[in-house]
PDB file of C-alpha atoms in Angstrom:
ATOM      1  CA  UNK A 230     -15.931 -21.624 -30.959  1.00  0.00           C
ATOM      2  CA  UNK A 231     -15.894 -18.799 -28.119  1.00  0.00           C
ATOM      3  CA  UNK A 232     -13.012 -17.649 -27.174  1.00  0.00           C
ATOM      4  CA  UNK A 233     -13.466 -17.526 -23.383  1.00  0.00           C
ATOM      5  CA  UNK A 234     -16.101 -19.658 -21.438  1.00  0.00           C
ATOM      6  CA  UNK A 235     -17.570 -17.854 -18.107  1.00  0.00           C
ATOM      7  CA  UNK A 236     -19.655 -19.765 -15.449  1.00  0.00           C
ATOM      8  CA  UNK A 237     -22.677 -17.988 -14.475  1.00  0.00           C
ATOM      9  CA  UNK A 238     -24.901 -18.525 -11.420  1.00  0.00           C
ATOM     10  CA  UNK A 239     -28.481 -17.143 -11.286  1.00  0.00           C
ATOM     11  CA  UNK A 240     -29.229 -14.331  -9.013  1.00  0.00           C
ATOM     12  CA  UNK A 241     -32.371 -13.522  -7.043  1.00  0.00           C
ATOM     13  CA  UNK A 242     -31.146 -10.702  -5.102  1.00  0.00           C
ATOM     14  CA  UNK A 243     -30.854  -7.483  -6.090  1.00  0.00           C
ATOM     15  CA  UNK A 244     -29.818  -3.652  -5.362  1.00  0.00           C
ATOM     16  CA  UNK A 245     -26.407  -2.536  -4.094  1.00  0.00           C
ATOM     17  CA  UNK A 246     -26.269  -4.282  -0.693  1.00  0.00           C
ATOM     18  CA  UNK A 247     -26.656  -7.378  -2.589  1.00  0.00           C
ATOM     19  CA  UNK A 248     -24.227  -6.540  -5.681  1.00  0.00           C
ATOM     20  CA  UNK A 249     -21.749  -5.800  -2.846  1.00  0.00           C
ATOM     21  CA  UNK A 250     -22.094  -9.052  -0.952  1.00  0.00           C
ATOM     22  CA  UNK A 251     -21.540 -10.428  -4.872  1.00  0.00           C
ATOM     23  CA  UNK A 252     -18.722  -8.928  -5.196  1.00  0.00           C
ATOM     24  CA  UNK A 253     -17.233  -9.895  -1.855  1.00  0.00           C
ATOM     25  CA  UNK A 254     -17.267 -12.937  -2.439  1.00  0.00           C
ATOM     26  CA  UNK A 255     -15.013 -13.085  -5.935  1.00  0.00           C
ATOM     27  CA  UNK A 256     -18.072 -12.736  -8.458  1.00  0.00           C
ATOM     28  CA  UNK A 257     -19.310  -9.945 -10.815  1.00  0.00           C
ATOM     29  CA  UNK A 258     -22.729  -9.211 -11.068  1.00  0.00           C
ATOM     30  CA  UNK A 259     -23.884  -9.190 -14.450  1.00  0.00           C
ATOM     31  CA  UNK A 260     -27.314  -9.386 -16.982  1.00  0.00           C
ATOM     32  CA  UNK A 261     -27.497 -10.631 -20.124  1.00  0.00           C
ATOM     33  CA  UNK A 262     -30.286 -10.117 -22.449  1.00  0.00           C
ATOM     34  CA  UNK A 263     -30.997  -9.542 -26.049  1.00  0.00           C
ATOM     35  CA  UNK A 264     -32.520 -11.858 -29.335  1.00  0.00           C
ATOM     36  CA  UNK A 265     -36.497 -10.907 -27.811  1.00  0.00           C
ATOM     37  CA  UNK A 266     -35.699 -13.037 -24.453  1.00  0.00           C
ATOM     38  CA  UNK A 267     -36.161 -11.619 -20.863  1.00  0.00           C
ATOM     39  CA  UNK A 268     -33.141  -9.700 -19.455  1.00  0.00           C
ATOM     40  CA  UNK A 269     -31.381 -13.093 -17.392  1.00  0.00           C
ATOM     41  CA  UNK A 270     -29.150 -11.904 -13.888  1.00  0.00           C
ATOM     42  CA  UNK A 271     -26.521 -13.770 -13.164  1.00  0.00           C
ATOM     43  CA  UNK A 272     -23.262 -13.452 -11.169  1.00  0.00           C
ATOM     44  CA  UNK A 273     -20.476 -14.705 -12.621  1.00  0.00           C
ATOM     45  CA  UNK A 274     -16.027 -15.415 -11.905  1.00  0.00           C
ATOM     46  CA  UNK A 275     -14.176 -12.533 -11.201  1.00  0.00           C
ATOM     47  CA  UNK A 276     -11.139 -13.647 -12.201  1.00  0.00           C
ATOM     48  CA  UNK A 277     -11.942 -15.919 -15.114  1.00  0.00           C
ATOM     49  CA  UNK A 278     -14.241 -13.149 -16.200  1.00  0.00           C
ATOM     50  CA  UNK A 279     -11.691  -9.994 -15.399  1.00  0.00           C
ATOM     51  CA  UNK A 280      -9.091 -11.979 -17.793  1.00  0.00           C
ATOM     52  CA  UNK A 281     -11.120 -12.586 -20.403  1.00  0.00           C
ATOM     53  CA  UNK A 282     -12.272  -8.737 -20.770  1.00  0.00           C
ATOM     54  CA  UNK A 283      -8.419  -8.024 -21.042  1.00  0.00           C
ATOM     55  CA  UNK A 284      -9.461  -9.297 -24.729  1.00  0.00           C
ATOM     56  CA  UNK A 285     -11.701  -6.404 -26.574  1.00  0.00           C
ATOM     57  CA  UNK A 286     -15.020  -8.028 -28.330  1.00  0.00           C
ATOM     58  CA  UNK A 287     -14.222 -11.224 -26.256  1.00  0.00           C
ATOM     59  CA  UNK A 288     -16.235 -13.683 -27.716  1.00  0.00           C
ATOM     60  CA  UNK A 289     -17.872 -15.186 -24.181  1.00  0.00           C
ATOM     61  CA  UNK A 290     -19.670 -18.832 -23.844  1.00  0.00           C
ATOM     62  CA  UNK A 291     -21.675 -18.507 -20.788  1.00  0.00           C
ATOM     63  CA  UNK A 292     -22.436 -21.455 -19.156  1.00  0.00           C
ATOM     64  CA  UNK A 293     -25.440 -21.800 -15.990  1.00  0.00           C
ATOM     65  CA  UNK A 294     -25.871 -23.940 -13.116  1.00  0.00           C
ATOM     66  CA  UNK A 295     -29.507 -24.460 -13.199  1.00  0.00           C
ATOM     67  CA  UNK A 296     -29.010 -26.113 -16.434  1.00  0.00           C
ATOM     68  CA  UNK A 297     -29.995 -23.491 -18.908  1.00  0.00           C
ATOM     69  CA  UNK A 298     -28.564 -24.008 -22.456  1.00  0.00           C
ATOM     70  CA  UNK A 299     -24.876 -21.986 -23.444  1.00  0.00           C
ATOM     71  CA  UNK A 300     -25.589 -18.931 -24.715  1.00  0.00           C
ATOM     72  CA  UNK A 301     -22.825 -16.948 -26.824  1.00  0.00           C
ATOM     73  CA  UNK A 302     -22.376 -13.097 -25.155  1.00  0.00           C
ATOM     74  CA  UNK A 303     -20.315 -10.142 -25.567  1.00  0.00           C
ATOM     75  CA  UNK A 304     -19.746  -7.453 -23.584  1.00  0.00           C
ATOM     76  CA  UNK A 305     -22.091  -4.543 -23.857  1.00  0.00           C
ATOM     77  CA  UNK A 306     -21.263  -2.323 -21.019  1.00  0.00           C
ATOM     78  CA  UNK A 307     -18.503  -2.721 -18.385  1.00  0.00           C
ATOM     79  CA  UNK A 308     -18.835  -0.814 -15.332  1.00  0.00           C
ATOM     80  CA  UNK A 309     -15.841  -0.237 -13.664  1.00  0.00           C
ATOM     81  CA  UNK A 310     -14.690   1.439 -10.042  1.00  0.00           C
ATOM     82  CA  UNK A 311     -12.626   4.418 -10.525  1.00  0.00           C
ATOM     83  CA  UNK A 312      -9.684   3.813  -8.021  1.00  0.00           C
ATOM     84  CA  UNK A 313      -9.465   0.025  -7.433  1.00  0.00           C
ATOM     85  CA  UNK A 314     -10.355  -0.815 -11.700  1.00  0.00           C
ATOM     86  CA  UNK A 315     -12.114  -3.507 -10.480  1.00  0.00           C
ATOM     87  CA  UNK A 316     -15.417  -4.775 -12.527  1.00  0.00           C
ATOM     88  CA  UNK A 317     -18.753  -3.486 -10.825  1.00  0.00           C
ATOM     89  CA  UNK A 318     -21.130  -4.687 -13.254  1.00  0.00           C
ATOM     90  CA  UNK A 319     -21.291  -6.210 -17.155  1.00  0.00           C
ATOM     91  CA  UNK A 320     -24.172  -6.063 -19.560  1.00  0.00           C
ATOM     92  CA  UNK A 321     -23.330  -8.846 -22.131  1.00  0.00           C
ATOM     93  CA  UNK A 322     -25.830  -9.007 -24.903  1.00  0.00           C
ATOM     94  CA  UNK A 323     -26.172 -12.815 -27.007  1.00  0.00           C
ATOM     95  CA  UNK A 324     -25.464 -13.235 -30.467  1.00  0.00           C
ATOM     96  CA  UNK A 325     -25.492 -15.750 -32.952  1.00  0.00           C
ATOM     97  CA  UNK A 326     -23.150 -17.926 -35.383  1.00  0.00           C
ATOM     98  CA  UNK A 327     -23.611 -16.214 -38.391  1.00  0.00           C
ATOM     99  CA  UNK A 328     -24.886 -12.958 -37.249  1.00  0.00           C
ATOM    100  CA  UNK A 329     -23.225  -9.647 -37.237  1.00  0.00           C
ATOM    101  CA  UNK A 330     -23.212  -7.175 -35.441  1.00  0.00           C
ATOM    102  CA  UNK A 331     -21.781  -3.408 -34.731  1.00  0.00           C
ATOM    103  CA  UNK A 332     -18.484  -3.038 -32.214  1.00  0.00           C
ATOM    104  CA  UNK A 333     -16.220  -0.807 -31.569  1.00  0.00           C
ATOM    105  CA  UNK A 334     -12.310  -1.602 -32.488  1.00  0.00           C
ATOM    106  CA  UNK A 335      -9.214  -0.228 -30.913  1.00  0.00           C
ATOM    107  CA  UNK A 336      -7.267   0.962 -33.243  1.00  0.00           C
ATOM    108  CA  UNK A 337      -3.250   0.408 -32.699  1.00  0.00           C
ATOM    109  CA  UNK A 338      -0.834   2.663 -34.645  1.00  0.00           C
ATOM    110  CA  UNK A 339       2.398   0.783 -35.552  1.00  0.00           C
ATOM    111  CA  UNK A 340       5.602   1.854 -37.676  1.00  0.00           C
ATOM    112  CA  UNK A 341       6.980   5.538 -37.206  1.00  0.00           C
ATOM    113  CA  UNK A 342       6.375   8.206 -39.557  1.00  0.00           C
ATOM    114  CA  UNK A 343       9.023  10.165 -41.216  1.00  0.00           C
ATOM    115  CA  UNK A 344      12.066  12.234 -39.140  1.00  0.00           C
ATOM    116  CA  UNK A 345      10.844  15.339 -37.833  1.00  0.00           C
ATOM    117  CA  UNK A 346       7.217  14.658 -37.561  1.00  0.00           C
ATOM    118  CA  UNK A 347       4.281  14.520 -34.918  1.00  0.00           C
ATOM    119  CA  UNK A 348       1.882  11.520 -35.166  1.00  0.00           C
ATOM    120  CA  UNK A 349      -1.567  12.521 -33.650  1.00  0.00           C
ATOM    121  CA  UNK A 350      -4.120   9.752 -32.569  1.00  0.00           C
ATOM    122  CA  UNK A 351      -7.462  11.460 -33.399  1.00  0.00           C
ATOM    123  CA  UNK A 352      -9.664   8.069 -32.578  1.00  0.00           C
ATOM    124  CA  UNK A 353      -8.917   5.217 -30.163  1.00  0.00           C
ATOM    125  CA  UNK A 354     -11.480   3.308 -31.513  1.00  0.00           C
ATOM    126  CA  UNK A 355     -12.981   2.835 -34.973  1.00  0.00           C
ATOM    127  CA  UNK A 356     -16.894   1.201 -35.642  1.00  0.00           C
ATOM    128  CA  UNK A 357     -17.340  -1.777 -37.787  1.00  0.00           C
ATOM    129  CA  UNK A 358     -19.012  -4.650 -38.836  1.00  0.00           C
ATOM    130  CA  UNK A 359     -18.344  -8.147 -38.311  1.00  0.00           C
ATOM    131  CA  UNK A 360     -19.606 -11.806 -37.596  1.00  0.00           C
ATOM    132  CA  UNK A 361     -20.014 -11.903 -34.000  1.00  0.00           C
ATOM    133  CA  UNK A 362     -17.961 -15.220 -33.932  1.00  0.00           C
ATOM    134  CA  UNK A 363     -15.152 -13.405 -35.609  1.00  0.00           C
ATOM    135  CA  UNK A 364     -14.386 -10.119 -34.040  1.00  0.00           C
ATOM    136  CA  UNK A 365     -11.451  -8.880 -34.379  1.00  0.00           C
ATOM    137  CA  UNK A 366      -9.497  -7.652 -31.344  1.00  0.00           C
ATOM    138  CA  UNK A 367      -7.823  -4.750 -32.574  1.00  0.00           C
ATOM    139  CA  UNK A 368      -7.135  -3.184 -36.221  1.00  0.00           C
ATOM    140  CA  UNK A 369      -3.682  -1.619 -37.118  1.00  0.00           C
ATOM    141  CA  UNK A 370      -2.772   1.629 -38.564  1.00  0.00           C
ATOM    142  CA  UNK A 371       0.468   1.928 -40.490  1.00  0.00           C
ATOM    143  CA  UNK A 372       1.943   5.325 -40.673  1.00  0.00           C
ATOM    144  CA  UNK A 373       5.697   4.125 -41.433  1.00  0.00           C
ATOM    145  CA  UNK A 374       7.645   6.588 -43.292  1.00  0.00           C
ATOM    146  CA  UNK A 375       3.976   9.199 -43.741  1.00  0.00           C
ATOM    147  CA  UNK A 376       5.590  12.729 -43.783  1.00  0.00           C
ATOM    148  CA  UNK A 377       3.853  15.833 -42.627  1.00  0.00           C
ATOM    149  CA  UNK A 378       0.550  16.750 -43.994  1.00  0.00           C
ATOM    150  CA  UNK A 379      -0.289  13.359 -44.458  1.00  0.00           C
ATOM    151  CA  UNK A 380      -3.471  11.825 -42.386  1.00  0.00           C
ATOM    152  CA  UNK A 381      -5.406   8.138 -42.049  1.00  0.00           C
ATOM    153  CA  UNK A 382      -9.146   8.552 -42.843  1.00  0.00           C
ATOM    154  CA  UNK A 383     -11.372   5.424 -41.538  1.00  0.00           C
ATOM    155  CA  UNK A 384     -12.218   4.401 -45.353  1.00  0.00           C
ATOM    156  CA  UNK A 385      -8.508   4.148 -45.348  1.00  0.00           C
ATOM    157  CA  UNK A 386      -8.300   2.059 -42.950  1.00  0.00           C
ATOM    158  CA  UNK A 387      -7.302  -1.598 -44.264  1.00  0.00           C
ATOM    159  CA  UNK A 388      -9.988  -4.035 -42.581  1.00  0.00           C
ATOM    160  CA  UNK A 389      -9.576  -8.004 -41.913  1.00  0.00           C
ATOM    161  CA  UNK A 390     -11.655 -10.252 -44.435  1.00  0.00           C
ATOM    162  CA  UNK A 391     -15.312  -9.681 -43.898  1.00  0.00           C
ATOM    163  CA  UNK A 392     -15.064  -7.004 -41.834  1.00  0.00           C
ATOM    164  CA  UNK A 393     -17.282  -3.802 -42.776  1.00  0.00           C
ATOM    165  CA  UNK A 394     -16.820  -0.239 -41.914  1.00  0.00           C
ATOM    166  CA  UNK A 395     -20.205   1.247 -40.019  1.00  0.00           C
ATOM    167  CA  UNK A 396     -17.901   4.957 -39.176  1.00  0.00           C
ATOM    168  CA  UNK A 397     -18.070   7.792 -41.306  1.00  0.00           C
ATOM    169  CA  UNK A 398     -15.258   7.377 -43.634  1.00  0.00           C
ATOM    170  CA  UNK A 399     -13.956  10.995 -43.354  1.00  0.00           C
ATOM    171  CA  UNK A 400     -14.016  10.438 -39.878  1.00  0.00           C
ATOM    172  CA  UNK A 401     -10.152  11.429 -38.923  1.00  0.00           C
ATOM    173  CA  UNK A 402      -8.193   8.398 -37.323  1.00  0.00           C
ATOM    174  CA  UNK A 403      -4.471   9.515 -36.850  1.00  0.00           C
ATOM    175  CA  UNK A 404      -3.101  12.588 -38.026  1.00  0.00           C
ATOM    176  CA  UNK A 405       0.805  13.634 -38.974  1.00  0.00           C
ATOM    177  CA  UNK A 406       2.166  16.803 -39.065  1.00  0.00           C
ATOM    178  CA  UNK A 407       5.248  18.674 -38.301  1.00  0.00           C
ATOM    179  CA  UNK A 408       7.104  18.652 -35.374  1.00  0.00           C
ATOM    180  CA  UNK A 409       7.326  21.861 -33.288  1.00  0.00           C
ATOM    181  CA  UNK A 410      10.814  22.451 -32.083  1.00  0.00           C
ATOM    182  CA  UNK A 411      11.110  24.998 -28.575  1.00  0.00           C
ATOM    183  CA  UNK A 412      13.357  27.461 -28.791  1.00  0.00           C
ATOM    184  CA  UNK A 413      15.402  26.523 -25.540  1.00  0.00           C
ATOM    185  CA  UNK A 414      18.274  28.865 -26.046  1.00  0.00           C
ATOM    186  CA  UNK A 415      15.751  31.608 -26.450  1.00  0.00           C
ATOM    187  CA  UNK A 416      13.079  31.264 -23.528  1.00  0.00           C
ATOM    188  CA  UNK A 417      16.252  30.910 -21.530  1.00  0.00           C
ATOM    189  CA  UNK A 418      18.186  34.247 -22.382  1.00  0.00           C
ATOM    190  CA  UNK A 419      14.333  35.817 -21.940  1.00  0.00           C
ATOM    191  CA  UNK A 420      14.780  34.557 -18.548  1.00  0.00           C
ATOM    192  CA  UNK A 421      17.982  35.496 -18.265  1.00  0.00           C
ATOM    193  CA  UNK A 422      17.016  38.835 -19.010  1.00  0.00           C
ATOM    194  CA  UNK A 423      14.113  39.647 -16.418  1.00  0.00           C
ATOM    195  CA  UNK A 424      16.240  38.120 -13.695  1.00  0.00           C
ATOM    196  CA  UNK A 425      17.806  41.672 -12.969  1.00  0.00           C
ATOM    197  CA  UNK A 426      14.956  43.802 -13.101  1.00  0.00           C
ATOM    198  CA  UNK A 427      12.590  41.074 -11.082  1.00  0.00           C
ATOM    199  CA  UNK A 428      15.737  40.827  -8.653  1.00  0.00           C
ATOM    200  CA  UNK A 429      16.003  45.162  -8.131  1.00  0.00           C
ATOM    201  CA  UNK A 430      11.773  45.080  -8.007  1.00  0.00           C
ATOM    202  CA  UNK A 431      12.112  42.633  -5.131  1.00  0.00           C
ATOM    203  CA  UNK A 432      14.908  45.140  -3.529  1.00  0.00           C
ATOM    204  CA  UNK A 433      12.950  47.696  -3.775  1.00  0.00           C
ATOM    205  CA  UNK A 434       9.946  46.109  -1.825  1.00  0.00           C
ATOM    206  CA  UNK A 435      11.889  45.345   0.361  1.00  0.00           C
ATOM    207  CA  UNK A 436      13.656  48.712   1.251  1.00  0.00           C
ATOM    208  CA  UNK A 437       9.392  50.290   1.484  1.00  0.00           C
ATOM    209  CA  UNK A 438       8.734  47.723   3.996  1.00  0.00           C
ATOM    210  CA  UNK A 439      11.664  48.381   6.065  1.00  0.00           C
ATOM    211  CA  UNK A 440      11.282  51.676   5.897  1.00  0.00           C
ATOM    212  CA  UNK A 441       7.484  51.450   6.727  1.00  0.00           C
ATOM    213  CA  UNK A 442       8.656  49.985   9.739  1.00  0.00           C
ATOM    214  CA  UNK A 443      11.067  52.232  10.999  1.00  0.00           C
ATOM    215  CA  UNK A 444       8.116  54.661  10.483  1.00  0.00           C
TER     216      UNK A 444
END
């Protein structure tokens, strides 16, 4: 069963002036395409579809007006404006029940490694394997009680049930090492310590420009 299902109204105008108007009116242009059919455009809810995208790997159950049968999507590629983060435009790409396919997993780091260590999040994401109808969202990392040195690889990483790894498994995930500790006490005496001779340099400017002055 989808997760999320999207109305989706054809569209037979195209370019930016039209993609605008789209968008004006509370719809995302989109196209969706893949399994050998032509690429289909289509506009679809903003909100409805700007909520489900909060979801990675959103399993999406696209339903048309003109009476064209469901189709199963995901998201392919999500364009998205810089300052408002609103949706621009979405390439969703069909699957099938059964099939699987290659996505892209954020990767969420939980517990805290040991006192007096630095934890390091090398890779956001991590690229796997899985039946399109049962993606997984987001994969956990433990690094509770890892002391320095220590580091996740991606064939470390534990994956659901039939979920497969597609990244290299050296490929460096999250990384712990040792904490660096500033020296406050020192940069401040340092500071301390050119106050005086910054404080008689700016005196001494000071006395050449009056005297180039007087001159």
């Amino acid at each position: 069963m989808a997760d999320f299902k999207l109305l989706a109204e054809a569209r037979s105008e195209f370019g930016k002036g039209a993609a605008r108007r789209i968008r004006r009116s509370g719809r995302i242009p989109a196209v969706i395409y893949g399994h050998g059919g032509d690429p289909v455009h289509v506009s679809l809810e903003g909100h409805a579809t700007m909520m489900a995208l909060k979801h990675a790997n959103a399993l999406l159950e696209i339903e048309s007006t003109d009476g064209a049968k469901n189709v199963l999507a995901i998201a392919r590629d999500v364009q998205i404006e810089p300052v408002r983060r609103e949706i621009e435009h979405l390439d969703l790409i069909i699957v099938k029940r059964g099939e699987k396919i290659e996505v892209d997993v954020p990767v969420h780091v939980v517990g805290e490694a040991a006192p007096g260590t630095m934890v390091s999040q090398e890779e956001s994401t991590i690229a796997v394997k899985a039946d399109a109808t049962k993606l997984p969202e987001l994969i956990e990392v433990t690094i509770e009680g890892r002391p320095a040195g220590e580091h996740v690889l991606a064939g470390q990483v534990e994956l659901p049930d039939g979920v497969e790894l597609v990244a290299d498994e050296e490929l460096l995930i999250v990384n712990v090492s040792e904490e660096i500790e500033m020296d406050v006490e020192s940069d401040a005496e340092e500071e301390a310590a050119d106050a005086p001779a910054e404080a008689a340099a700016a005196d001494e400017k000071s006395d050449a420009e009056a005297g180039s002055e007087e001159e």
